Amino acid sequence: MPDTADALVAALRQALGAAAVLSSEAQADEHARYLSDWRQRYHGRARAIARPASTEEVATVVRLCAQHGATIVPQGGNTGLVGGSVPDASGKQVVLSLSRLNRVLAVDAANLSMTVQAGCTLAQVQDAAAAAGLLFPLSLASEGTCTIGGNLATNAGGTQVLRYGTARELCLGIEVVTAHGEVLDVLSSLRKNNTGYALRDLFIGSEGTLGIITAASLRLYTRPQGLCTALVACADMSAAVALLQAARRHLDAGLTAFEVMEALPLSLVARHLPDAARPMAPFNANHPGVQPPWLVLMEYASSVSAPHAAETLQGWLDEVLTTGLAQNAALAHNEHQRRAMWALRESIPLAEKTEGLMVKHDIGMPTSAVPAFVAEAGRAITQRWPDARVVCFGHLGDGNLHYNVQPPASARSGPALAIFEGEVNALVFGLVMARGGTLSAEHGIGALRRDELARRADPVALATMKALKQALDPTGLLNPGRVL
């Protein structure tokens, strides 16, 4: 149907302004970023792409879509990895982009809080906190593009969860447009507010299926006076977990990050992004041609000074090197070296994408269970598919691994790929769940893990989630087909 004859599109343009509603008639190239996910796994079409500029306009879009029987796909930065923020192929859904709700509304330094609109990028939020001499610690590789609304909708994790928690722990209050087109204001910046149900927590992590987050009050922290970062080589995952235990004992709350990377993902970075691989040079120089089996990227924050941070971390590393807990270590001696070490870790997803198709798993389990899982899963995959390759890295400090498997050459497309993906998912998730783990630690469920959740979730938990969806969105208006 041409846009000129589409009553919903006409109503949206009248309410928001013509420039704020993109036509989907031709699905123009400039609209493609709204219609495909970052991994290029999901591609859709949209009846329209609505870009409201205020909470009231978001509510108007919701009411108009409900009146015209069109379902809504809320979208932030569209950096998700589970197909939760792109429309389906029907061409009937409306993409509701929060990109124009991008203002920092207030920073309350005395209260260690800030209030922002949902379309602010994570980097924008970090910068606003820094301008006030404070810290918003959520940190993701996509922070220049992902938005705080999307971070909250998926309960994003990232590299600082070990010290500061997930997005949920960093949020004090939210503003939400409900499926009825009403505005729920629980945008409080209070630390204590014991007045009934925690409505905030219903919407955080719900992936836009229960309501659309339009603003948030966020928790801020004092900035560390000094940071020191190090790369540490370990013989195996058991040694890395033992190193984590020792770091927790000796560095306590100053330990803010503890990432782990196996040799294969590091070799992919060296192959495809050689500039990002420079921090590995000290290890390669000591052992030419041999990658360390595992590298740990760790960071220590001091409330005293940068020299104090460096002295503390260096002294502790000297001890663990003497005892043999670590094989080798390299300390960042300036901010440039620190950023280079983080760039090595954050370049892995792009290096993977360049290398080729991967079957991805965002799994979590108790850190004590990680070494046995890595060993057993590696053996099982090698025995079943000798030519498959495991790319393992992630946030060991909170038990979250990105355990990705590159299919053998014979199973990289068509039915063979689908069979391989199903079988390797069953193997990996089976081992994870047997260890009290989760099939999604930080990426969410979206469309990718929806059926897996239905198979593996506790029946009572699943029934409760369905009851919440029915109560808050009885017509299935918001992000249908995601999560449930």
Short mmCIF file of C-alpha atoms in Angstrom, two decimals:
data_model
loop_
_atom_site.label_atom_id
_atom_site.label_comp_id
_atom_site.label_asym_id
_atom_site.label_seq_id
_atom_site.Cartn_x
_atom_site.Cartn_y
_atom_site.Cartn_z
CA MET A 1 0.00 0.00 0.00
CA PRO A 2 1.53 3.37 -0.90
CA ASP A 3 2.29 5.62 2.04
CA THR A 4 -0.18 8.26 0.79
CA ALA A 5 -3.01 5.77 1.36
CA ASP A 6 -1.75 4.47 4.73
CA ALA A 7 -3.84 6.09 7.44
CA LEU A 8 -1.39 5.14 10.21
CA VAL A 9 1.60 6.68 8.44
CA ALA A 10 -0.43 9.82 7.78
CA ALA A 11 -1.47 10.03 11.43
CA LEU A 12 2.09 9.53 12.62
CA ARG A 13 3.34 12.28 10.32
CA GLN A 14 0.67 14.64 11.50
CA ALA A 15 1.56 13.95 15.14
CA LEU A 16 5.36 13.94 14.86
CA GLY A 17 6.07 15.94 11.73
CA ALA A 18 6.76 14.51 8.29
CA ALA A 19 10.54 14.38 8.76
CA ALA A 20 10.19 12.27 11.91
CA VAL A 21 8.41 9.40 10.13
CA LEU A 22 10.46 7.57 7.54
CA SER A 23 8.61 5.94 4.70
CA SER A 24 9.13 2.21 4.31
CA GLU A 25 7.62 2.07 0.83
CA ALA A 26 10.97 1.81 -0.92
CA GLN A 27 12.98 0.66 2.12
CA ALA A 28 15.63 3.17 1.08
CA ASP A 29 19.30 2.51 1.74
CA GLU A 30 19.48 5.24 4.39
CA HIS A 31 16.85 3.34 6.39
CA ALA A 32 18.76 0.07 6.35
CA ARG A 33 20.35 0.66 9.77
CA TYR A 34 16.91 0.39 11.36
CA LEU A 35 16.07 -2.85 9.59
CA SER A 36 19.09 -5.14 10.17
CA ASP A 37 20.97 -6.13 13.29
CA TRP A 38 24.70 -5.64 13.91
CA ARG A 39 25.50 -9.27 13.16
CA GLN A 40 23.51 -9.11 9.91
CA ARG A 41 21.62 -12.19 11.00
CA TYR A 42 18.19 -10.56 11.11
CA HIS A 43 16.71 -8.42 8.32
CA GLY A 44 13.21 -7.01 8.26
CA ARG A 45 10.83 -4.54 6.70
CA ALA A 46 8.79 -1.86 8.41
CA ARG A 47 5.50 -0.13 7.75
CA ALA A 48 7.15 3.01 9.07
CA ILE A 49 10.05 4.16 11.20
CA ALA A 50 8.80 6.64 13.79
CA ARG A 51 11.30 8.90 15.56
CA PRO A 52 9.51 10.78 18.36
CA ALA A 53 11.34 13.60 20.13
CA SER A 54 9.65 13.46 23.54
CA THR A 55 8.01 11.08 25.97
CA GLU A 56 4.61 12.50 25.02
CA GLU A 57 5.30 11.74 21.37
CA VAL A 58 6.31 8.17 22.25
CA ALA A 59 2.99 7.77 24.01
CA THR A 60 1.21 9.18 20.95
CA VAL A 61 2.95 6.66 18.67
CA VAL A 62 1.88 3.82 20.95
CA ARG A 63 -1.74 4.95 20.99
CA LEU A 64 -1.85 5.44 17.21
CA CYS A 65 -0.34 2.03 16.53
CA ALA A 66 -2.83 0.42 18.90
CA GLN A 67 -5.71 2.16 17.11
CA HIS A 68 -4.49 0.96 13.70
CA GLY A 69 -3.57 -2.57 14.77
CA ALA A 70 0.17 -2.24 14.12
CA THR A 71 2.70 -3.77 16.48
CA ILE A 72 5.76 -1.84 17.64
CA VAL A 73 9.46 -2.70 17.72
CA PRO A 74 11.24 -0.30 20.15
CA GLN A 75 14.79 0.44 19.07
CA GLY A 76 17.73 2.18 20.71
CA GLY A 77 21.18 1.99 19.13
CA ASN A 78 20.33 -1.34 17.45
CA THR A 79 23.58 -2.91 18.66
CA GLY A 80 21.93 -5.99 20.19
CA LEU A 81 23.11 -9.49 19.36
CA VAL A 82 19.92 -11.56 19.74
CA GLY A 83 17.55 -10.08 17.17
CA GLY A 84 15.49 -8.12 19.66
CA SER A 85 15.32 -4.71 17.98
CA VAL A 86 14.59 -5.18 14.27
CA PRO A 87 11.19 -5.68 12.62
CA ASP A 88 10.08 -8.95 11.08
CA ALA A 89 9.74 -9.52 7.34
CA SER A 90 6.02 -8.74 7.16
CA GLY A 91 6.41 -5.01 6.55
CA LYS A 92 3.53 -4.41 8.99
CA GLN A 93 5.43 -3.41 12.11
CA VAL A 94 6.42 0.11 13.16
CA VAL A 95 9.96 0.68 14.35
CA LEU A 96 9.92 3.19 17.21
CA SER A 97 13.39 4.70 17.39
CA LEU A 98 14.36 6.50 20.60
CA SER A 99 17.34 8.19 18.93
CA ARG A 100 15.89 11.73 19.20
CA LEU A 101 15.33 11.44 22.96
CA ASN A 102 18.98 12.19 23.53
CA ARG A 103 19.26 14.87 26.22
CA VAL A 104 21.01 14.73 29.57
CA LEU A 105 18.30 16.24 31.76
CA ALA A 106 20.15 16.76 35.05
CA VAL A 107 23.28 15.87 36.99
CA ASP A 108 23.00 15.93 40.78
CA ALA A 109 26.57 15.67 42.02
CA ALA A 110 25.63 15.83 45.68
CA ASN A 111 23.22 12.93 45.23
CA LEU A 112 25.61 11.01 42.95
CA SER A 113 22.89 10.69 40.31
CA MET A 114 21.93 11.89 36.85
CA THR A 115 18.75 11.84 34.79
CA VAL A 116 18.91 11.20 31.06
CA GLN A 117 16.61 10.44 28.17
CA ALA A 118 16.67 6.90 26.80
CA GLY A 119 18.22 7.81 23.45
CA CYS A 120 21.47 9.11 24.96
CA THR A 121 24.39 6.97 23.91
CA LEU A 122 26.30 5.26 26.68
CA ALA A 123 29.39 7.33 25.78
CA GLN A 124 27.31 10.52 26.10
CA VAL A 125 26.22 9.47 29.59
CA GLN A 126 29.79 8.61 30.57
CA ASP A 127 31.02 11.98 29.29
CA ALA A 128 28.32 13.92 31.15
CA ALA A 129 29.26 12.16 34.37
CA ALA A 130 32.95 12.83 33.76
CA ALA A 131 32.25 16.53 33.13
CA ALA A 132 30.87 16.65 36.68
CA GLY A 133 33.95 14.89 38.03
CA LEU A 134 32.01 11.66 38.51
CA LEU A 135 31.84 8.17 37.03
CA PHE A 136 29.10 6.21 35.33
CA PRO A 137 30.82 2.81 35.23
CA LEU A 138 28.80 0.84 32.68
CA SER A 139 31.27 0.06 29.89
CA LEU A 140 30.66 -1.81 26.62
CA ALA A 141 32.56 -2.08 23.35
CA SER A 142 29.58 -0.48 21.57
CA GLU A 143 29.32 2.46 23.98
CA GLY A 144 29.62 5.03 21.19
CA THR A 145 26.46 3.68 19.54
CA CYS A 146 24.37 1.78 22.08
CA THR A 147 21.86 3.81 24.07
CA ILE A 148 21.07 3.87 27.77
CA GLY A 149 17.47 2.86 27.05
CA GLY A 150 18.66 -0.23 25.23
CA ASN A 151 21.21 -0.94 27.95
CA LEU A 152 18.42 -0.95 30.53
CA ALA A 153 15.96 -2.83 28.33
CA THR A 154 18.50 -5.66 28.05
CA ASN A 155 20.06 -5.23 31.51
CA ALA A 156 23.47 -4.84 29.88
CA GLY A 157 26.55 -6.14 31.64
CA GLY A 158 29.93 -5.20 30.21
CA THR A 159 33.38 -5.10 31.71
CA GLN A 160 32.76 -3.48 35.11
CA VAL A 161 30.07 -5.80 36.52
CA LEU A 162 32.63 -7.34 38.89
CA ARG A 163 32.78 -4.05 40.83
CA TYR A 164 29.63 -2.08 39.96
CA GLY A 165 26.99 -4.56 38.84
CA THR A 166 24.79 -4.71 35.74
CA ALA A 167 22.67 -1.91 34.29
CA ARG A 168 19.91 -2.78 36.79
CA GLU A 169 22.19 -2.04 39.74
CA LEU A 170 23.17 1.28 38.13
CA CYS A 171 19.58 2.50 37.69
CA LEU A 172 17.66 4.32 40.41
CA GLY A 173 14.44 5.00 38.54
CA ILE A 174 12.83 5.02 35.10
CA GLU A 175 10.11 6.60 33.03
CA VAL A 176 8.16 4.19 30.84
CA VAL A 177 5.45 4.45 28.21
CA THR A 178 3.11 1.52 28.74
CA ALA A 179 1.32 -0.56 26.13
CA HIS A 180 -1.77 1.55 26.82
CA GLY A 181 0.03 4.72 25.81
CA GLU A 182 0.25 6.00 29.37
CA VAL A 183 3.38 7.42 31.03
CA LEU A 184 4.57 5.58 34.13
CA ASP A 185 6.82 7.92 36.12
CA VAL A 186 9.01 6.10 38.63
CA LEU A 187 11.97 8.33 37.78
CA SER A 188 13.05 8.69 41.38
CA SER A 189 16.70 9.21 42.24
CA LEU A 190 16.25 7.89 45.78
CA ARG A 191 18.42 5.08 47.16
CA LYS A 192 15.64 4.01 49.50
CA ASN A 193 11.99 3.95 48.51
CA ASN A 194 10.07 1.08 50.06
CA THR A 195 6.57 1.93 48.76
CA GLY A 196 5.17 -1.15 47.09
CA TYR A 197 6.31 -3.22 44.15
CA ALA A 198 9.66 -2.48 42.46
CA LEU A 199 8.07 -1.44 39.17
CA ARG A 200 11.43 -0.28 37.85
CA ASP A 201 12.72 -3.82 37.85
CA LEU A 202 9.79 -5.15 35.84
CA PHE A 203 10.87 -3.13 32.82
CA ILE A 204 14.64 -3.37 33.12
CA GLY A 205 15.65 -6.49 31.20
CA SER A 206 12.22 -6.93 29.58
CA GLU A 207 13.57 -6.04 26.11
CA GLY A 208 10.74 -3.67 25.24
CA THR A 209 8.04 -6.32 25.63
CA LEU A 210 6.33 -4.75 28.66
CA GLY A 211 6.88 -1.04 28.10
CA ILE A 212 9.16 1.48 26.39
CA ILE A 213 11.78 3.10 28.61
CA THR A 214 12.00 6.82 27.78
CA ALA A 215 14.19 8.18 30.60
CA ALA A 216 16.24 6.95 33.54
CA SER A 217 17.80 8.13 36.78
CA LEU A 218 21.27 6.65 37.04
CA ARG A 219 23.64 5.97 39.90
CA LEU A 220 27.00 7.73 39.75
CA TYR A 221 30.26 7.12 41.61
CA THR A 222 33.28 9.15 42.59
CA ARG A 223 36.04 8.83 40.00
CA PRO A 224 39.11 6.79 40.94
CA GLN A 225 42.24 8.87 41.44
CA GLY A 226 44.28 6.31 39.56
CA LEU A 227 43.82 3.27 37.35
CA CYS A 228 46.33 0.59 36.49
CA THR A 229 45.78 -2.11 33.91
CA ALA A 230 47.72 -5.30 33.23
CA LEU A 231 47.76 -8.28 30.91
CA VAL A 232 48.63 -11.52 32.66
CA ALA A 233 49.41 -14.85 31.00
CA CYS A 234 47.97 -17.99 32.60
CA ALA A 235 48.58 -21.64 31.75
CA ASP A 236 44.91 -22.62 31.73
CA MET A 237 41.47 -21.60 32.90
CA SER A 238 41.98 -23.14 36.33
CA ALA A 239 45.00 -20.87 36.82
CA ALA A 240 42.94 -17.87 35.68
CA VAL A 241 40.22 -18.63 38.24
CA ALA A 242 42.85 -19.09 40.96
CA LEU A 243 44.34 -15.74 39.92
CA LEU A 244 40.88 -14.15 40.24
CA GLN A 245 40.48 -15.56 43.76
CA ALA A 246 43.86 -14.19 44.75
CA ALA A 247 43.07 -10.79 43.23
CA ARG A 248 39.82 -10.58 45.15
CA ARG A 249 41.60 -11.35 48.40
CA HIS A 250 44.44 -8.87 47.95
CA LEU A 251 42.93 -6.09 45.82
CA ASP A 252 39.41 -6.20 47.27
CA ALA A 253 37.04 -3.52 45.91
CA GLY A 254 39.88 -1.96 43.91
CA LEU A 255 39.60 -4.82 41.43
CA THR A 256 37.23 -3.36 38.84
CA ALA A 257 37.70 -5.67 35.84
CA PHE A 258 38.89 -9.20 35.18
CA GLU A 259 38.57 -10.31 31.56
CA VAL A 260 39.86 -13.53 30.03
CA MET A 261 40.90 -14.32 26.44
CA GLU A 262 42.00 -17.63 24.96
CA ALA A 263 44.79 -17.87 22.38
CA LEU A 264 42.49 -18.30 19.35
CA PRO A 265 40.55 -15.02 19.66
CA LEU A 266 43.86 -13.25 20.23
CA SER A 267 45.24 -14.78 17.04
CA LEU A 268 42.16 -13.57 15.15
CA VAL A 269 42.82 -10.03 16.36
CA ALA A 270 46.45 -10.32 15.29
CA ARG A 271 45.37 -11.53 11.84
CA HIS A 272 42.59 -9.10 11.08
CA LEU A 273 43.35 -6.08 13.29
CA PRO A 274 47.13 -6.13 13.78
CA ASP A 275 47.28 -2.62 15.25
CA ALA A 276 44.98 -3.73 18.06
CA ALA A 277 47.23 -6.73 18.80
CA ARG A 278 50.26 -4.65 19.85
CA PRO A 279 49.83 -5.25 23.61
CA MET A 280 50.64 -8.92 22.96
CA ALA A 281 54.15 -7.96 21.83
CA PRO A 282 55.85 -8.49 25.23
CA PHE A 283 54.51 -12.03 25.41
CA ASN A 284 55.45 -12.84 21.81
CA ALA A 285 58.94 -11.44 22.37
CA ASN A 286 59.51 -13.76 25.32
CA HIS A 287 58.05 -16.74 23.47
CA PRO A 288 58.35 -16.10 19.70
CA GLY A 289 55.58 -17.68 17.67
CA VAL A 290 53.72 -18.94 20.74
CA GLN A 291 50.56 -17.29 22.04
CA PRO A 292 49.92 -17.52 25.79
CA PRO A 293 47.21 -20.16 26.39
CA TRP A 294 45.10 -17.56 28.22
CA LEU A 295 45.49 -13.85 28.78
CA VAL A 296 43.79 -12.06 31.64
CA LEU A 297 43.07 -8.34 31.32
CA MET A 298 42.66 -6.88 34.78
CA GLU A 299 42.29 -3.38 36.18
CA TYR A 300 42.85 -1.92 39.62
CA ALA A 301 41.38 1.41 40.76
CA SER A 302 42.94 3.47 43.54
CA SER A 303 41.25 6.19 45.57
CA VAL A 304 44.70 7.68 46.29
CA SER A 305 46.64 8.26 43.05
CA ALA A 306 47.82 6.74 39.78
CA PRO A 307 51.26 5.92 41.25
CA HIS A 308 49.54 4.16 44.14
CA ALA A 309 47.46 2.11 41.69
CA ALA A 310 50.56 1.10 39.72
CA GLU A 311 52.58 0.30 42.85
CA THR A 312 49.78 -1.81 44.32
CA LEU A 313 49.11 -3.83 41.18
CA GLN A 314 52.81 -4.26 40.35
CA GLY A 315 53.58 -5.47 43.87
CA TRP A 316 50.78 -8.01 43.77
CA LEU A 317 51.77 -9.24 40.30
CA ASP A 318 55.36 -9.74 41.47
CA GLU A 319 54.02 -12.06 44.16
CA VAL A 320 51.85 -14.16 41.85
CA LEU A 321 54.64 -14.45 39.31
CA THR A 322 56.98 -15.68 42.04
CA THR A 323 54.49 -18.31 43.18
CA GLY A 324 53.83 -19.48 39.61
CA LEU A 325 50.16 -18.54 39.64
CA ALA A 326 50.84 -16.48 36.51
CA GLN A 327 53.35 -17.12 33.73
CA ASN A 328 54.04 -13.56 32.67
CA ALA A 329 52.60 -10.06 33.01
CA ALA A 330 52.74 -6.68 31.32
CA LEU A 331 51.69 -3.48 33.08
CA ALA A 332 50.30 -0.41 31.32
CA HIS A 333 52.59 2.50 32.20
CA ASN A 334 50.46 5.28 30.76
CA GLU A 335 46.95 5.97 29.50
CA HIS A 336 47.90 5.17 25.90
CA GLN A 337 49.06 1.68 26.89
CA ARG A 338 45.99 1.19 29.06
CA ARG A 339 43.66 2.04 26.18
CA ALA A 340 45.65 -0.27 23.89
CA MET A 341 45.14 -3.18 26.27
CA TRP A 342 41.41 -2.55 26.36
CA ALA A 343 41.33 -2.20 22.57
CA LEU A 344 42.82 -5.69 22.31
CA ARG A 345 39.93 -7.14 24.32
CA GLU A 346 37.25 -5.05 22.62
CA SER A 347 38.50 -5.88 19.11
CA ILE A 348 37.69 -9.57 19.46
CA PRO A 349 34.05 -9.36 18.26
CA LEU A 350 35.04 -7.47 15.11
CA ALA A 351 37.91 -9.89 14.46
CA GLU A 352 35.45 -12.77 14.83
CA LYS A 353 33.03 -11.13 12.43
CA THR A 354 35.82 -10.63 9.89
CA GLU A 355 36.98 -14.22 10.26
CA GLY A 356 33.57 -15.61 9.39
CA LEU A 357 30.41 -17.12 10.78
CA MET A 358 30.34 -18.08 14.45
CA VAL A 359 27.66 -19.81 16.49
CA LYS A 360 27.61 -17.56 19.54
CA HIS A 361 26.84 -18.30 23.16
CA ASP A 362 26.56 -15.68 25.92
CA ILE A 363 26.66 -17.99 28.91
CA GLY A 364 27.05 -17.53 32.64
CA MET A 365 27.81 -19.81 35.55
CA PRO A 366 29.51 -19.73 38.95
CA THR A 367 33.16 -18.90 38.39
CA SER A 368 34.10 -22.06 40.27
CA ALA A 369 32.41 -24.10 37.52
CA VAL A 370 34.11 -22.38 34.58
CA PRO A 371 37.32 -24.50 34.31
CA ALA A 372 35.44 -27.82 34.21
CA PHE A 373 32.96 -26.44 31.68
CA VAL A 374 35.69 -25.14 29.37
CA ALA A 375 37.53 -28.46 29.50
CA GLU A 376 34.47 -30.66 29.00
CA ALA A 377 32.88 -28.53 26.29
CA GLY A 378 36.17 -28.29 24.40
CA ARG A 379 36.64 -32.05 24.44
CA ALA A 380 33.07 -32.74 23.36
CA ILE A 381 33.18 -30.29 20.46
CA THR A 382 36.55 -31.57 19.22
CA GLN A 383 35.34 -35.16 19.35
CA ARG A 384 32.09 -34.39 17.54
CA TRP A 385 33.43 -31.84 15.04
CA PRO A 386 37.24 -32.10 14.74
CA ASP A 387 37.41 -29.14 12.35
CA ALA A 388 35.29 -26.76 14.44
CA ARG A 389 37.08 -24.03 16.40
CA VAL A 390 36.14 -22.59 19.79
CA VAL A 391 36.58 -18.84 20.33
CA CYS A 392 36.33 -18.27 24.08
CA PHE A 393 36.67 -14.98 25.92
CA GLY A 394 34.66 -12.91 28.35
CA HIS A 395 34.03 -11.52 31.79
CA LEU A 396 35.52 -14.13 34.09
CA GLY A 397 35.09 -11.84 37.09
CA ASP A 398 31.32 -12.41 36.98
CA GLY A 399 31.29 -15.86 35.37
CA ASN A 400 30.14 -14.68 31.92
CA LEU A 401 31.84 -16.27 28.91
CA HIS A 402 31.34 -15.58 25.23
CA TYR A 403 31.76 -19.16 24.05
CA ASN A 404 31.58 -19.09 20.28
CA VAL A 405 32.10 -21.94 17.85
CA GLN A 406 33.14 -21.64 14.22
CA PRO A 407 31.50 -24.43 12.21
CA PRO A 408 33.60 -26.81 10.12
CA ALA A 409 33.84 -25.87 6.45
CA SER A 410 31.16 -28.42 5.56
CA ALA A 411 28.57 -26.77 7.81
CA ARG A 412 28.80 -23.04 7.14
CA SER A 413 25.63 -22.54 5.15
CA GLY A 414 22.19 -23.94 4.41
CA PRO A 415 20.66 -26.92 6.19
CA ALA A 416 24.05 -28.17 7.40
CA LEU A 417 24.60 -24.93 9.31
CA ALA A 418 21.16 -25.11 10.90
CA ILE A 419 21.81 -28.69 12.01
CA PHE A 420 25.24 -27.78 13.38
CA GLU A 421 23.90 -24.77 15.25
CA GLY A 422 21.12 -26.80 16.86
CA GLU A 423 23.48 -29.56 17.93
CA VAL A 424 26.22 -27.31 19.29
CA ASN A 425 23.63 -25.22 21.15
CA ALA A 426 22.22 -28.34 22.76
CA LEU A 427 25.70 -29.45 23.80
CA VAL A 428 26.84 -26.09 25.19
CA PHE A 429 23.58 -25.17 26.93
CA GLY A 430 23.24 -28.64 28.39
CA LEU A 431 26.66 -28.40 30.02
CA VAL A 432 25.99 -24.86 31.22
CA MET A 433 22.60 -25.61 32.76
CA ALA A 434 23.98 -28.73 34.47
CA ARG A 435 26.38 -26.40 36.31
CA GLY A 436 23.66 -24.04 37.50
CA GLY A 437 24.29 -21.57 34.69
CA THR A 438 22.30 -19.47 32.28
CA LEU A 439 21.94 -19.44 28.49
CA SER A 440 22.00 -15.63 28.43
CA ALA A 441 24.20 -13.73 30.84
CA GLU A 442 24.04 -10.23 29.34
CA HIS A 443 22.80 -10.19 25.73
CA GLY A 444 19.17 -11.02 26.50
CA ILE A 445 16.75 -13.42 24.82
CA GLY A 446 15.34 -11.52 21.83
CA ALA A 447 14.33 -13.78 18.97
CA LEU A 448 17.54 -15.82 18.98
CA ARG A 449 17.07 -17.52 22.37
CA ARG A 450 13.26 -17.36 22.65
CA ASP A 451 12.63 -21.04 21.87
CA GLU A 452 15.61 -22.12 23.97
CA LEU A 453 14.17 -20.22 26.92
CA ALA A 454 10.82 -21.90 26.42
CA ARG A 455 12.51 -25.32 26.54
CA ARG A 456 14.84 -24.71 29.45
CA ALA A 457 13.22 -22.16 31.78
CA ASP A 458 11.62 -23.23 35.03
CA PRO A 459 7.93 -23.81 34.13
CA VAL A 460 6.66 -21.65 36.99
CA ALA A 461 9.05 -18.84 36.06
CA LEU A 462 7.94 -19.02 32.43
CA ALA A 463 4.27 -19.00 33.40
CA THR A 464 4.87 -15.97 35.63
CA MET A 465 6.55 -14.11 32.78
CA LYS A 466 3.65 -14.90 30.47
CA ALA A 467 1.19 -13.66 33.09
CA LEU A 468 3.09 -10.37 33.38
CA LYS A 469 3.09 -9.95 29.61
CA GLN A 470 -0.65 -10.61 29.46
CA ALA A 471 -1.35 -8.16 32.27
CA LEU A 472 0.78 -5.30 30.95
CA ASP A 473 0.41 -5.83 27.19
CA PRO A 474 -2.78 -7.87 26.64
CA THR A 475 -2.95 -7.22 22.88
CA GLY A 476 0.71 -8.10 22.23
CA LEU A 477 1.47 -4.61 20.92
CA LEU A 478 5.10 -4.34 22.10
CA ASN A 479 7.92 -6.29 20.49
CA PRO A 480 5.92 -9.44 19.75
CA GLY A 481 7.86 -12.66 19.26
CA ARG A 482 10.68 -11.54 21.50
CA VAL A 483 11.53 -13.22 24.82
CA LEU A 484 8.25 -15.21 24.93
#
